[in-house]
Amino acid sequence: SKEVIDMMVAIWGKEYVSVHCEITAFKYRMRLGSKPDQPIERDLQKAKWYEEKAKELRPEEGSDYWILNHGAN
């Protein structure tokens, strides 16, 4: 069976899913310690997972997406 994150990449592409991951990591970091009966480590672990996934999916410099959004060198 395919992971949901892989399905998201297939539908929306790496660039948009990497942004989603960055936003989700931010959400987990902002709520650290605010959910009762949930250890801080759990949210921190999730935030780190999403940060790593965003880094993995981020478009490479020089790609069409990169040039469109950052300009050519």
PDB file of C-alpha atoms in Angstrom:
ATOM      1  CA  SER A   1       0.000   0.000   0.000  1.00  0.00           C
ATOM      2  CA  LYS A   2       1.163   3.513  -0.803  1.00  0.00           C
ATOM      3  CA  GLU A   3       1.916   6.049   1.946  1.00  0.00           C
ATOM      4  CA  VAL A   4      -0.415   9.056   2.067  1.00  0.00           C
ATOM      5  CA  ILE A   5       2.519  11.460   1.681  1.00  0.00           C
ATOM      6  CA  ASP A   6       3.485   9.650  -1.546  1.00  0.00           C
ATOM      7  CA  MET A   7      -0.085   9.970  -2.837  1.00  0.00           C
ATOM      8  CA  MET A   8       0.027  13.687  -2.046  1.00  0.00           C
ATOM      9  CA  VAL A   9       3.247  14.047  -4.051  1.00  0.00           C
ATOM     10  CA  ALA A  10       1.664  12.173  -6.964  1.00  0.00           C
ATOM     11  CA  ILE A  11      -1.348  14.526  -6.907  1.00  0.00           C
ATOM     12  CA  TRP A  12       0.171  17.936  -6.041  1.00  0.00           C
ATOM     13  CA  GLY A  13       3.886  17.494  -6.726  1.00  0.00           C
ATOM     14  CA  LYS A  14       6.988  17.702  -4.543  1.00  0.00           C
ATOM     15  CA  GLU A  15       7.066  21.482  -4.366  1.00  0.00           C
ATOM     16  CA  TYR A  16       3.614  21.927  -2.849  1.00  0.00           C
ATOM     17  CA  VAL A  17       3.923  18.956  -0.529  1.00  0.00           C
ATOM     18  CA  SER A  18       7.258  20.291   0.759  1.00  0.00           C
ATOM     19  CA  VAL A  19       5.488  23.542   1.695  1.00  0.00           C
ATOM     20  CA  HIS A  20       2.717  21.540   3.386  1.00  0.00           C
ATOM     21  CA  CYS A  21       5.381  19.698   5.399  1.00  0.00           C
ATOM     22  CA  GLU A  22       7.038  22.957   6.470  1.00  0.00           C
ATOM     23  CA  ILE A  23       3.685  24.357   7.640  1.00  0.00           C
ATOM     24  CA  THR A  24       2.805  21.153   9.469  1.00  0.00           C
ATOM     25  CA  ALA A  25       6.206  21.092  11.220  1.00  0.00           C
ATOM     26  CA  PHE A  26       5.582  24.686  12.332  1.00  0.00           C
ATOM     27  CA  LYS A  27       2.177  23.679  13.728  1.00  0.00           C
ATOM     28  CA  TYR A  28       3.688  20.845  15.762  1.00  0.00           C
ATOM     29  CA  ARG A  29       6.432  23.113  17.151  1.00  0.00           C
ATOM     30  CA  MET A  30       3.929  25.820  18.113  1.00  0.00           C
ATOM     31  CA  ARG A  31       1.773  23.415  20.103  1.00  0.00           C
ATOM     32  CA  LEU A  32       4.613  21.705  22.018  1.00  0.00           C
ATOM     33  CA  GLY A  33       3.372  20.956  25.521  1.00  0.00           C
ATOM     34  CA  SER A  34      -0.103  22.385  24.972  1.00  0.00           C
ATOM     35  CA  LYS A  35      -2.010  19.109  24.523  1.00  0.00           C
ATOM     36  CA  PRO A  36      -2.904  17.390  27.784  1.00  0.00           C
ATOM     37  CA  ASP A  37      -1.755  13.784  28.164  1.00  0.00           C
ATOM     38  CA  GLN A  38       0.535  14.059  25.146  1.00  0.00           C
ATOM     39  CA  PRO A  39       4.291  14.139  25.704  1.00  0.00           C
ATOM     40  CA  ILE A  40       6.257  17.032  24.193  1.00  0.00           C
ATOM     41  CA  GLU A  41       8.602  14.493  22.618  1.00  0.00           C
ATOM     42  CA  ARG A  42       5.790  13.168  20.428  1.00  0.00           C
ATOM     43  CA  ASP A  43       5.071  16.564  18.833  1.00  0.00           C
ATOM     44  CA  LEU A  44       8.802  17.261  18.554  1.00  0.00           C
ATOM     45  CA  GLN A  45       9.332  13.929  16.802  1.00  0.00           C
ATOM     46  CA  LYS A  46       6.506  14.709  14.366  1.00  0.00           C
ATOM     47  CA  ALA A  47       7.883  18.202  13.703  1.00  0.00           C
ATOM     48  CA  LYS A  48      11.314  16.770  12.933  1.00  0.00           C
ATOM     49  CA  TRP A  49       9.806  14.144  10.603  1.00  0.00           C
ATOM     50  CA  TYR A  50       7.957  16.831   8.633  1.00  0.00           C
ATOM     51  CA  GLU A  51      11.055  19.048   8.510  1.00  0.00           C
ATOM     52  CA  GLU A  52      13.130  16.183   7.096  1.00  0.00           C
ATOM     53  CA  LYS A  53      10.418  15.310   4.580  1.00  0.00           C
ATOM     54  CA  ALA A  54      10.216  18.957   3.466  1.00  0.00           C
ATOM     55  CA  LYS A  55      13.980  19.024   2.993  1.00  0.00           C
ATOM     56  CA  GLU A  56      13.828  15.783   0.990  1.00  0.00           C
ATOM     57  CA  LEU A  57      11.058  17.111  -1.267  1.00  0.00           C
ATOM     58  CA  ARG A  58      12.325  20.677  -1.703  1.00  0.00           C
ATOM     59  CA  PRO A  59      13.022  21.511  -5.343  1.00  0.00           C
ATOM     60  CA  GLU A  60      16.655  21.694  -6.330  1.00  0.00           C
ATOM     61  CA  GLU A  61      18.180  25.006  -7.295  1.00  0.00           C
ATOM     62  CA  GLY A  62      18.021  25.384 -11.050  1.00  0.00           C
ATOM     63  CA  SER A  63      14.806  23.391 -11.515  1.00  0.00           C
ATOM     64  CA  ASP A  64      11.960  25.041 -13.431  1.00  0.00           C
ATOM     65  CA  TYR A  65      10.037  25.486 -10.167  1.00  0.00           C
ATOM     66  CA  TRP A  66      13.049  27.056  -8.464  1.00  0.00           C
ATOM     67  CA  ILE A  67      13.678  29.491 -11.321  1.00  0.00           C
ATOM     68  CA  LEU A  68       9.977  30.436 -11.474  1.00  0.00           C
ATOM     69  CA  ASN A  69       9.907  31.254  -7.762  1.00  0.00           C
ATOM     70  CA  HIS A  70      13.458  32.506  -7.125  1.00  0.00           C
ATOM     71  CA  GLY A  71      14.688  33.796 -10.470  1.00  0.00           C
ATOM     72  CA  ALA A  72      17.516  32.550 -12.627  1.00  0.00           C
ATOM     73  CA  ASN A  73      21.084  32.974 -11.375  1.00  0.00           C
TER      74      ASN A  73
END
